Short mmCIF file of C-alpha atoms and ligand atoms in Angstrom, two decimals:
data_model
loop_
_atom_site.label_atom_id
_atom_site.label_comp_id
_atom_site.label_asym_id
_atom_site.label_seq_id
_atom_site.Cartn_x
_atom_site.Cartn_y
_atom_site.Cartn_z
CA MET A 1 -17.68 21.08 9.30
CA THR A 2 -20.82 19.04 9.77
CA CYS A 3 -21.53 16.01 7.80
CA TYR A 4 -24.06 13.24 7.95
CA GLY A 5 -26.32 15.21 10.22
CA SER A 6 -25.06 16.43 13.53
CA GLN A 7 -23.56 13.03 14.32
CA LEU A 8 -19.92 13.03 15.36
CA VAL A 9 -18.30 10.65 12.93
CA ARG A 10 -16.19 7.86 14.43
CA VAL A 11 -14.67 5.35 12.05
CA ARG A 12 -12.17 2.59 12.53
CA TYR A 13 -9.54 0.69 10.64
CA ALA A 14 -9.38 -2.79 12.12
CA PRO A 15 -6.59 -4.82 10.56
CA SER A 16 -5.61 -8.32 11.59
CA PRO A 17 -1.83 -8.65 11.97
CA THR A 18 -1.58 -11.69 9.73
CA GLY A 19 1.10 -10.49 7.28
CA TYR A 20 2.38 -7.52 5.37
CA PRO A 21 -0.17 -4.78 4.85
CA HIS A 22 -1.68 -5.25 1.42
CA VAL A 23 -2.61 -2.32 -0.81
CA GLY A 24 -6.25 -3.39 -0.49
CA ASN A 25 -6.19 -3.14 3.31
CA ILE A 26 -4.46 0.18 3.20
CA ARG A 27 -7.03 1.52 0.77
CA THR A 28 -9.62 0.71 3.45
CA ALA A 29 -7.54 2.60 6.01
CA LEU A 30 -7.23 5.57 3.67
CA PHE A 31 -10.96 5.82 2.96
CA ASN A 32 -11.77 5.70 6.66
CA TRP A 33 -9.12 8.31 7.38
CA LEU A 34 -10.31 10.60 4.57
CA PHE A 35 -13.89 10.31 5.74
CA ALA A 36 -12.92 11.12 9.33
CA ARG A 37 -10.76 14.06 8.32
CA HIS A 38 -13.39 15.38 5.91
CA CYS A 39 -16.02 15.30 8.63
CA GLY A 40 -13.81 16.48 11.47
CA GLY A 41 -14.48 13.10 13.10
CA SER A 42 -12.21 10.51 14.71
CA PHE A 43 -10.16 7.82 13.04
CA ILE A 44 -9.57 4.85 15.31
CA LEU A 45 -7.02 2.11 14.84
CA ARG A 46 -7.91 -1.24 16.36
CA ILE A 47 -5.74 -4.31 16.03
CA GLU A 48 -7.81 -7.47 15.59
CA ASP A 49 -5.36 -10.02 16.90
CA THR A 50 -7.53 -12.69 18.47
CA ASP A 51 -6.71 -15.32 15.85
CA VAL A 52 -3.62 -16.58 17.59
CA ALA A 53 -2.79 -19.17 14.93
CA ARG A 54 -2.64 -16.58 12.13
CA ARG A 55 -0.85 -13.84 14.07
CA VAL A 56 2.47 -12.92 12.46
CA GLU A 57 5.38 -11.53 14.44
CA GLY A 58 6.11 -7.92 13.50
CA ALA A 59 2.95 -7.47 11.45
CA THR A 60 1.45 -4.88 13.81
CA GLU A 61 4.59 -2.77 13.58
CA ASP A 62 4.43 -3.02 9.78
CA ILE A 63 0.85 -1.78 9.84
CA LEU A 64 1.70 1.18 12.08
CA ASP A 65 4.74 1.98 9.94
CA SER A 66 2.73 1.90 6.75
CA LEU A 67 0.09 4.22 8.14
CA ARG A 68 2.75 6.62 9.42
CA TRP A 69 4.55 6.53 6.10
CA LEU A 70 1.36 7.54 4.29
CA GLY A 71 0.62 10.18 6.91
CA LEU A 72 -2.61 8.52 8.05
CA ASP A 73 -2.54 9.56 11.68
CA TRP A 74 -4.97 7.96 14.09
CA ASP A 75 -6.77 9.71 16.93
CA GLU A 76 -7.11 6.63 19.10
CA GLY A 77 -5.29 3.33 19.06
CA PRO A 78 -1.89 1.75 19.64
CA ALA A 79 0.81 4.20 20.69
CA VAL A 80 -1.64 7.08 21.14
CA GLY A 81 -4.22 5.55 23.52
CA GLY A 82 -7.72 6.93 23.89
CA ASN A 83 -10.85 6.64 26.01
CA TYR A 84 -12.09 3.37 24.58
CA GLY A 85 -9.01 1.18 24.89
CA PRO A 86 -7.32 -1.15 25.00
CA TYR A 87 -7.13 -1.10 21.20
CA PHE A 88 -5.67 -4.58 20.85
CA GLN A 89 -8.43 -7.17 20.87
CA SER A 90 -6.10 -9.68 22.49
CA GLN A 91 -6.21 -7.46 25.58
CA ARG A 92 -10.00 -7.33 25.68
CA ALA A 93 -10.87 -10.99 26.32
CA LYS A 94 -12.66 -10.10 29.51
CA VAL A 95 -15.01 -7.82 27.59
CA TYR A 96 -16.14 -10.45 25.10
CA ARG A 97 -16.64 -13.56 27.18
CA PRO A 98 -19.40 -12.25 29.48
CA ILE A 99 -21.28 -10.89 26.49
CA GLY A 100 -21.10 -14.28 24.75
CA GLN A 101 -22.41 -15.91 27.93
CA HIS A 102 -25.12 -13.33 28.27
CA LEU A 103 -26.30 -14.29 24.75
CA VAL A 104 -26.49 -17.94 25.85
CA ARG A 105 -28.56 -17.03 28.89
CA GLU A 106 -30.92 -14.94 26.80
CA GLY A 107 -31.46 -17.79 24.32
CA TYR A 108 -29.60 -16.18 21.38
CA ALA A 109 -26.68 -18.55 21.50
CA TYR A 110 -25.81 -22.06 22.64
CA PRO A 111 -22.82 -24.16 23.55
CA CYS A 112 -21.74 -26.61 20.87
CA TYR A 113 -19.69 -29.68 21.78
CA CYS A 114 -19.06 -31.02 18.30
CA THR A 115 -15.49 -32.15 17.92
CA PRO A 116 -13.31 -31.01 15.00
CA GLU A 117 -13.49 -34.61 13.73
CA ARG A 118 -17.27 -34.58 13.72
CA LEU A 119 -17.33 -31.21 11.93
CA ALA A 120 -14.88 -32.46 9.30
CA GLN A 121 -17.05 -35.53 8.73
CA MET A 122 -20.15 -33.39 8.45
CA ARG A 123 -18.43 -31.15 5.89
CA ALA A 124 -17.26 -34.08 3.81
CA GLU A 125 -20.81 -35.42 3.79
CA GLN A 126 -22.14 -32.02 2.68
CA VAL A 127 -19.66 -31.93 -0.17
CA ARG A 128 -20.61 -35.46 -1.20
CA SER A 129 -24.31 -34.74 -1.24
CA LYS A 130 -23.80 -31.29 -2.79
CA GLN A 131 -25.40 -29.48 0.15
CA PRO A 132 -24.37 -25.95 1.06
CA PRO A 133 -21.66 -25.82 3.74
CA GLY A 134 -22.52 -24.85 7.29
CA TYR A 135 -23.03 -26.24 10.74
CA ASP A 136 -25.90 -28.72 10.86
CA ARG A 137 -27.12 -27.41 14.24
CA ARG A 138 -26.83 -30.70 16.04
CA CYS A 139 -26.16 -28.98 19.39
CA ARG A 140 -28.80 -26.27 18.97
CA ASN A 141 -31.55 -28.29 20.59
CA LEU A 142 -29.72 -30.48 23.05
CA SER A 143 -31.74 -31.45 26.11
CA SER A 144 -30.29 -30.33 29.41
CA LYS A 145 -29.43 -33.94 30.09
CA GLU A 146 -27.42 -34.25 26.89
CA ARG A 147 -25.71 -30.99 27.64
CA ALA A 148 -24.83 -32.12 31.15
CA GLN A 149 -23.39 -35.30 29.72
CA PHE A 150 -21.07 -33.42 27.37
CA GLU A 151 -20.06 -31.17 30.23
CA ALA A 152 -19.30 -34.18 32.37
CA GLU A 153 -17.05 -35.49 29.61
CA GLY A 154 -15.08 -32.28 29.98
CA ILE A 155 -15.47 -31.21 26.34
CA PRO A 156 -14.88 -27.46 26.17
CA PRO A 157 -17.69 -26.09 24.00
CA VAL A 158 -17.71 -23.28 21.49
CA ILE A 159 -20.57 -20.81 21.67
CA ARG A 160 -22.66 -20.51 18.51
CA PHE A 161 -25.18 -17.89 17.56
CA LYS A 162 -28.75 -19.04 16.86
CA ILE A 163 -29.64 -17.72 13.45
CA PRO A 164 -33.41 -17.38 13.07
CA ILE A 165 -34.56 -20.33 10.98
CA GLU A 166 -36.85 -18.24 8.85
CA GLY A 167 -37.20 -14.74 7.57
CA GLN A 168 -34.72 -12.28 6.19
CA THR A 169 -32.07 -9.93 7.50
CA ARG A 170 -31.77 -6.61 5.76
CA PHE A 171 -29.63 -3.56 6.06
CA TYR A 172 -28.87 -0.47 4.08
CA ASP A 173 -25.41 -0.22 2.58
CA LEU A 174 -24.32 3.34 1.87
CA ILE A 175 -22.75 2.27 -1.42
CA ARG A 176 -24.92 -0.60 -2.58
CA GLY A 177 -28.29 0.35 -1.13
CA GLU A 178 -30.74 -2.14 0.35
CA ILE A 179 -29.20 -5.56 1.00
CA VAL A 180 -31.32 -8.58 1.89
CA PHE A 181 -30.13 -12.00 3.03
CA ASP A 182 -32.38 -15.00 3.57
CA ASN A 183 -31.67 -16.29 7.05
CA LYS A 184 -31.70 -19.84 5.78
CA THR A 185 -28.47 -19.07 3.91
CA LEU A 186 -26.68 -18.22 7.19
CA ASP A 187 -25.37 -20.84 9.54
CA ASP A 188 -25.02 -20.81 13.29
CA PHE A 189 -21.61 -19.21 13.40
CA VAL A 190 -19.21 -19.35 16.33
CA LEU A 191 -19.05 -16.43 18.77
CA LEU A 192 -16.58 -17.78 21.32
CA LYS A 193 -14.02 -20.45 20.55
CA SER A 194 -13.34 -23.30 22.93
CA ASP A 195 -10.26 -21.47 24.25
CA GLY A 196 -12.51 -18.60 25.26
CA TYR A 197 -11.25 -16.28 22.53
CA PRO A 198 -13.95 -14.50 20.54
CA THR A 199 -14.29 -14.90 16.81
CA TYR A 200 -13.94 -11.91 14.54
CA HIS A 201 -17.75 -11.54 14.35
CA LEU A 202 -18.32 -11.21 18.08
CA ALA A 203 -15.26 -9.10 18.82
CA SER A 204 -15.87 -6.75 15.94
CA VAL A 205 -19.53 -6.11 16.83
CA ILE A 206 -18.79 -5.59 20.51
CA ASP A 207 -15.89 -3.25 19.84
CA ASP A 208 -17.68 -1.25 17.18
CA HIS A 209 -20.47 -0.73 19.69
CA LEU A 210 -18.30 0.03 22.72
CA MET A 211 -16.01 2.28 20.71
CA GLN A 212 -19.09 4.12 19.41
CA ILE A 213 -18.24 3.58 15.78
CA THR A 214 -20.75 5.37 13.59
CA HIS A 215 -19.72 4.10 10.15
CA VAL A 216 -18.07 0.86 9.13
CA LEU A 217 -16.23 1.27 5.85
CA ARG A 218 -14.68 -2.03 4.91
CA ALA A 219 -13.89 -4.20 1.93
CA ASP A 220 -16.54 -5.93 -0.08
CA GLU A 221 -15.42 -9.34 1.10
CA TRP A 222 -17.03 -8.61 4.48
CA LEU A 223 -20.47 -8.03 3.03
CA ALA A 224 -21.53 -11.62 3.73
CA SER A 225 -20.59 -11.14 7.39
CA THR A 226 -22.75 -8.10 7.83
CA PRO A 227 -26.15 -9.87 8.18
CA ARG A 228 -24.60 -11.91 11.00
CA HIS A 229 -23.46 -8.70 12.62
CA ILE A 230 -26.87 -7.09 12.22
CA LEU A 231 -28.50 -10.09 13.93
CA LEU A 232 -25.97 -9.82 16.74
CA TYR A 233 -26.68 -6.12 17.22
CA HIS A 234 -30.38 -6.91 17.42
CA ALA A 235 -29.82 -9.75 19.91
CA LEU A 236 -27.78 -7.42 22.09
CA GLY A 237 -30.31 -4.61 21.79
CA TRP A 238 -27.74 -2.29 20.21
CA GLU A 239 -28.10 0.12 17.34
CA PRO A 240 -25.91 -1.00 14.40
CA PRO A 241 -23.56 1.51 12.80
CA GLN A 242 -23.96 2.42 9.13
CA PHE A 243 -22.17 0.22 6.65
CA ALA A 244 -20.37 0.91 3.39
CA HIS A 245 -18.69 -1.98 1.61
CA LEU A 246 -15.89 -0.77 -0.60
CA PRO A 247 -15.60 -2.17 -4.12
CA ILE A 248 -13.26 -5.04 -4.79
CA ILE A 249 -9.85 -4.26 -6.34
CA LEU A 250 -8.99 -6.18 -9.52
CA GLY A 251 -6.00 -6.28 -11.83
CA PRO A 252 -6.23 -4.78 -15.34
CA ASP A 253 -7.27 -8.22 -16.61
CA ARG A 254 -10.18 -8.09 -14.15
CA ALA A 255 -8.83 -11.02 -12.17
CA LYS A 256 -8.55 -10.77 -8.38
CA LEU A 257 -5.53 -8.64 -7.51
CA SER A 258 -2.48 -10.79 -6.94
CA LYS A 259 1.30 -10.74 -7.24
CA ARG A 260 0.88 -11.36 -10.94
CA HIS A 261 -0.26 -7.74 -11.29
CA GLY A 262 2.81 -6.34 -9.51
CA THR A 263 3.59 -6.30 -5.85
CA THR A 264 0.67 -5.91 -3.49
CA SER A 265 2.72 -5.20 -0.38
CA LEU A 266 2.66 -1.55 0.58
CA ILE A 267 6.07 -1.75 2.25
CA GLU A 268 7.60 -2.97 -0.98
CA TYR A 269 6.34 0.13 -2.77
CA ARG A 270 8.05 2.25 -0.17
CA GLU A 271 11.24 0.26 -0.61
CA ARG A 272 11.11 0.70 -4.36
CA GLY A 273 10.90 4.44 -3.97
CA TYR A 274 7.28 5.30 -4.50
CA LEU A 275 6.35 8.53 -2.80
CA PRO A 276 3.70 8.41 -0.10
CA GLU A 277 1.94 11.36 -1.79
CA ALA A 278 1.63 9.38 -5.02
CA MET A 279 0.51 6.28 -3.17
CA VAL A 280 -2.23 8.18 -1.33
CA ASN A 281 -3.43 9.74 -4.57
CA PHE A 282 -3.38 6.40 -6.38
CA LEU A 283 -5.13 4.46 -3.62
CA ALA A 284 -7.79 7.14 -3.24
CA LEU A 285 -8.82 6.58 -6.84
CA LEU A 286 -9.30 2.86 -6.30
CA GLY A 287 -13.03 3.07 -5.79
CA TRP A 288 -13.54 6.81 -5.33
CA SER A 289 -13.39 9.63 -7.82
CA LEU A 290 -13.72 13.36 -7.82
CA ASP A 291 -15.30 13.77 -11.22
CA ASP A 292 -14.35 10.81 -13.42
CA LYS A 293 -11.44 12.66 -14.97
CA THR A 294 -9.17 14.27 -12.38
CA GLU A 295 -6.15 12.06 -11.69
CA ILE A 296 -3.77 14.20 -9.69
CA ILE A 297 -5.35 15.25 -6.41
CA SER A 298 -3.43 16.42 -3.38
CA ARG A 299 -4.03 15.14 0.11
CA GLU A 300 -5.70 18.41 1.09
CA GLU A 301 -8.05 18.29 -1.88
CA LEU A 302 -8.87 14.67 -1.15
CA ILE A 303 -9.84 15.57 2.40
CA HIS A 304 -11.86 18.49 1.18
CA HIS A 305 -13.79 16.59 -1.48
CA PHE A 306 -14.04 13.10 -0.06
CA SER A 307 -17.59 11.86 0.15
CA LEU A 308 -19.31 8.51 0.48
CA GLU A 309 -21.59 9.50 -2.40
CA ARG A 310 -18.73 9.28 -4.86
CA LEU A 311 -17.61 5.83 -3.80
CA SER A 312 -18.12 3.44 -6.64
CA LYS A 313 -20.16 0.27 -6.75
CA THR A 314 -18.08 -1.28 -9.48
CA ALA A 315 -14.72 -2.96 -9.13
CA ALA A 316 -11.63 -0.76 -8.94
CA ILE A 317 -8.76 -1.58 -11.29
CA PHE A 318 -5.23 -1.60 -9.92
CA ASN A 319 -2.94 -0.55 -12.72
CA ILE A 320 0.71 -0.43 -11.78
CA ASP A 321 1.59 1.59 -14.91
CA LYS A 322 -0.74 4.29 -13.72
CA LEU A 323 0.91 4.25 -10.31
CA SER A 324 4.36 4.58 -11.89
CA TRP A 325 3.18 7.44 -14.04
CA MET A 326 1.67 9.15 -11.02
CA ASN A 327 4.83 8.64 -9.03
CA GLY A 328 6.77 10.33 -11.83
CA VAL A 329 4.39 13.29 -11.66
CA TYR A 330 4.93 13.62 -7.91
CA ILE A 331 8.70 13.28 -8.27
CA ARG A 332 8.68 16.12 -10.79
CA GLN A 333 6.71 18.28 -8.36
CA LEU A 334 9.29 17.98 -5.59
CA ASP A 335 11.66 20.84 -5.03
CA ILE A 336 15.29 19.89 -5.43
CA ASP A 337 16.09 20.04 -1.70
CA ASP A 338 13.29 17.65 -1.01
CA LEU A 339 14.18 15.31 -3.87
CA THR A 340 17.79 15.30 -2.66
CA GLN A 341 16.77 14.39 0.87
CA ARG A 342 14.57 11.58 -0.32
CA ALA A 343 17.09 10.24 -2.85
CA ILE A 344 20.03 10.02 -0.44
CA SER A 345 18.99 6.83 1.33
CA PHE A 346 18.27 5.13 -2.01
CA LEU A 347 21.71 6.14 -3.25
CA GLU A 348 23.41 4.97 -0.08
CA LYS A 349 21.75 1.61 -0.60
CA GLY A 350 21.74 1.35 -4.37
CA LEU A 351 25.08 2.71 -5.64
CA PRO A 352 27.87 0.18 -6.28
CA CYS A 353 29.75 -0.72 -3.14
CA GLN A 354 33.05 0.76 -4.36
CA VAL A 355 31.54 4.26 -4.24
CA ASP A 356 32.66 6.05 -1.09
CA ARG A 357 30.10 6.63 1.63
CA PRO A 358 28.62 8.85 2.91
CA ILE A 359 27.34 10.18 -0.37
CA SER A 360 27.84 13.93 -0.67
CA GLN A 361 24.57 15.74 -0.31
CA ASP A 362 25.83 18.77 -2.26
CA TYR A 363 26.83 16.63 -5.18
CA VAL A 364 23.45 14.85 -5.19
CA HIS A 365 21.77 18.24 -5.07
CA GLN A 366 23.55 19.19 -8.30
CA ILE A 367 22.67 15.92 -10.01
CA MET A 368 18.98 15.74 -9.17
CA PRO A 369 17.76 18.42 -11.63
CA LEU A 370 19.33 16.33 -14.39
CA ILE A 371 17.22 13.26 -13.74
CA GLN A 372 14.11 14.68 -12.12
CA GLU A 373 12.18 14.57 -15.39
CA ARG A 374 13.03 10.97 -16.01
CA ALA A 375 12.81 9.17 -12.69
CA LYS A 376 9.64 7.20 -12.14
CA SER A 377 10.70 6.06 -8.69
CA LEU A 378 13.39 6.90 -6.16
CA GLY A 379 14.59 3.34 -6.46
CA GLU A 380 15.55 3.93 -10.09
CA ILE A 381 17.78 6.87 -9.26
CA PRO A 382 20.98 4.95 -8.38
CA GLN A 383 21.15 3.31 -11.80
CA LEU A 384 20.28 6.58 -13.54
CA VAL A 385 23.16 8.38 -11.87
CA ASP A 386 25.79 5.81 -10.91
CA PHE A 387 28.25 7.13 -13.53
CA PHE A 388 28.47 10.39 -11.57
CA PHE A 389 29.91 8.48 -8.63
CA VAL A 390 32.08 5.62 -9.81
CA ASN A 391 35.82 6.06 -10.15
CA GLU A 392 36.12 3.97 -13.26
CA LEU A 393 33.57 3.73 -15.99
CA ASP A 394 32.99 0.28 -17.35
CA TYR A 395 32.00 0.39 -21.02
CA ASN A 396 32.84 -1.26 -24.29
CA THR A 397 35.36 0.78 -26.31
CA HIS A 398 33.34 0.22 -29.48
CA LEU A 399 30.73 2.55 -28.06
CA LEU A 400 33.17 5.44 -28.56
CA LEU A 401 33.12 4.94 -32.28
CA GLY A 402 29.38 5.21 -32.56
CA LYS A 403 28.08 4.77 -36.08
CA GLY A 404 31.15 4.30 -38.22
CA MET A 405 33.53 6.92 -36.78
CA SER A 406 37.16 5.95 -37.31
CA ARG A 407 39.55 5.46 -34.44
CA GLU A 408 41.68 8.36 -35.74
CA THR A 409 38.77 10.78 -35.93
CA ALA A 410 37.63 9.86 -32.44
CA THR A 411 41.16 10.26 -31.09
CA ARG A 412 41.60 13.63 -32.77
CA ALA A 413 38.23 14.88 -31.49
CA LEU A 414 38.78 13.73 -27.92
CA ALA A 415 42.30 15.15 -27.82
CA ALA A 416 41.04 18.54 -29.03
CA ALA A 417 38.21 18.53 -26.51
CA GLN A 418 40.64 17.54 -23.79
CA GLU A 419 42.94 20.40 -24.51
CA ARG A 420 40.28 23.09 -24.83
CA LEU A 421 38.31 21.94 -21.79
CA GLY A 422 41.50 22.20 -19.76
CA MET A 423 41.51 25.92 -20.36
CA LEU A 424 37.83 26.49 -19.72
CA ASP A 425 36.92 28.63 -16.75
CA PRO A 426 34.24 28.74 -15.42
CA PHE A 427 33.23 25.20 -16.16
CA ASP A 428 29.45 25.72 -16.30
CA PRO A 429 26.92 24.28 -18.78
CA ALA A 430 26.72 27.44 -20.91
CA SER A 431 30.51 27.76 -21.20
CA VAL A 432 30.90 24.05 -22.00
CA GLU A 433 28.32 24.38 -24.74
CA ALA A 434 29.85 27.60 -26.08
CA LEU A 435 33.14 25.78 -26.35
CA LEU A 436 32.02 22.46 -27.80
CA ARG A 437 29.58 23.60 -30.51
CA PRO A 438 32.12 25.56 -32.55
CA LEU A 439 34.73 22.90 -31.86
CA SER A 440 32.60 20.25 -33.54
CA GLN A 441 32.42 22.48 -36.62
CA GLU A 442 36.13 23.05 -36.53
CA LEU A 443 36.67 19.30 -36.44
CA GLY A 444 34.30 18.82 -39.36
CA LEU A 445 31.99 16.60 -37.26
CA LYS A 446 28.25 16.70 -36.91
CA THR A 447 27.32 17.88 -33.41
CA GLY A 448 25.43 14.61 -32.87
CA GLU A 449 28.56 12.58 -33.60
CA PHE A 450 30.86 14.70 -31.52
CA PHE A 451 28.55 15.00 -28.55
CA GLY A 452 27.79 11.27 -28.74
CA LEU A 453 31.49 10.56 -28.49
CA LEU A 454 31.91 12.88 -25.52
CA ARG A 455 28.85 11.42 -23.86
CA VAL A 456 30.34 7.92 -23.96
CA ALA A 457 33.75 9.18 -22.87
CA THR A 458 32.40 11.09 -19.85
CA THR A 459 29.50 8.85 -18.78
CA GLY A 460 30.18 5.45 -20.33
CA ARG A 461 26.69 5.50 -21.82
CA THR A 462 25.02 6.37 -25.08
CA ALA A 463 21.99 7.74 -23.26
CA ALA A 464 22.47 10.02 -20.29
CA PRO A 465 21.11 13.34 -19.01
CA PRO A 466 21.84 16.49 -21.11
CA LEU A 467 25.54 16.51 -21.94
CA PHE A 468 26.67 20.04 -21.01
CA HIS A 469 24.93 19.98 -17.66
CA THR A 470 26.24 16.52 -16.98
CA MET A 471 29.80 17.56 -17.78
CA ALA A 472 29.50 20.68 -15.66
CA VAL A 473 28.31 18.64 -12.67
CA LEU A 474 31.05 16.05 -13.18
CA GLY A 475 33.50 18.97 -13.13
CA LYS A 476 36.56 19.73 -15.19
CA GLU A 477 38.90 17.38 -13.44
CA ARG A 478 36.66 14.30 -13.68
CA CYS A 479 35.82 15.03 -17.33
CA GLN A 480 39.46 15.35 -18.24
CA LYS A 481 40.39 12.21 -16.44
CA ARG A 482 37.62 10.28 -18.19
CA ILE A 483 38.57 11.64 -21.63
CA LYS A 484 42.14 10.63 -20.98
CA ILE A 485 41.03 7.10 -20.19
CA ALA A 486 38.88 7.05 -23.35
CA LEU A 487 41.93 8.07 -25.39
CA ALA A 488 43.92 5.28 -23.84
CA LYS A 489 41.15 2.82 -24.65
CA LEU A 490 41.22 3.99 -28.28
CA HIS A 491 44.92 3.28 -28.36
CA SER A 492 44.62 -0.18 -27.01
CA ASN A 493 43.69 -3.27 -28.98
CA PHE A 494 39.98 -3.74 -29.00
N1 LIG B 1 -9.97 -7.67 10.96
C1 LIG B 1 -10.70 -7.57 9.74
C2 LIG B 1 -9.67 -7.48 8.62
O1 LIG B 1 -8.62 -7.97 8.76
C3 LIG B 1 -11.59 -6.35 9.79
C4 LIG B 1 -12.83 -6.42 8.96
C5 LIG B 1 -13.74 -5.26 9.32
O2 LIG B 1 -13.37 -4.15 9.00
O3 LIG B 1 -14.76 -5.49 9.96
O4 LIG B 1 -9.84 -6.94 7.58
#
């Protein structure tokens, strides 16, 4: 498949391992992956871990895990390698430093000796006098004597980029069109820190160039960085890639997405039992659409139809209710074997501890059709089905009497059911129904009353999956035992 001319598409996802992957970051990964797969290009994973102070232990593993869980495989990067590695920026220090120094020699950058104290003072002064923030360029025009003096004092400098004082920097954004920044709004940003580590700006530009990235698809929040990057590309004599800044994600109240709108950690969604298929579908619609109406789109269709043209300029709304609905749709589409496999680990974790482990797969396989319609997440399944597993049901005896049934009537009805069910063979849903419907008539009870009573006796609940199927799955022995206990409860003082 060709796309965007004859150019071989190479895109990257470049997360910083500073915490749990956020749904917003993963949406960026997904769009890059979809674009690469649509075009038959390459999806590269690069870990931007040069900010030592913000690095979080285990965060890289979480990122890799999240991508694997969603099925977003990468063609180059950690664990798979590739021709442009290493793919951890912390292992590329020797690439960045000489390029920073080259920029100094060529007059595009300069060493800055300002101490953190001086910078803090400068900032406070800017706030006081209501000036825009930014470095005041004190070191930009140091004489060689002044520079030598600072060097002699042993102050390790940072390297700053010299933003042109006048003029404008423009670039074309594939989503937003022509973007123009006045250079006077940009400050002389840092390229190399005093410890020799590059900043994000320098490392990202160098790596995008060396890794031959053709398109940079990243979140909106990076838009303000792009003019700096464009100036860097020009200073280095390199051709910039194409840029597309993805729309911001907001909550339904149009406020910036935060915990208030539901969890934003992708791993937590996995732990709560959201399916990766649903998550991919949901995330894909945060800023992209097929036709403004289609909601359920498979991975294959997404790959087939994905295009930069249908990325939206306007904010995407993260609506957790929509995600839950979508997850329900995907759960209903699973075949029972698959649902059983996926439910097992949630049951192992979520059923009360007195339930014997390991949980029987066959038994779960029988139960799943009864709740498939209702489950909105795998994490909900244990509480939907726990009564199938526990040895003793824990319910209030009053529930047996429903709306105004007398103790005697309930006892008579349960005793009759107990006796007849004992003789039933086979004990399947149709036979249970064929036995209980006429029995309710015989007892002079409305089916609703009678079945309600049996539902509480066999499940301990007033709302449960369809009664006859439920009883058949519980099996004759368990049903009889539970009815016997219900009869005993009716006899006791309550
Ligand atoms: N490391 C940056 C981040 O954490 C990458 C930004 C970019 O894609 O250029 O999001």
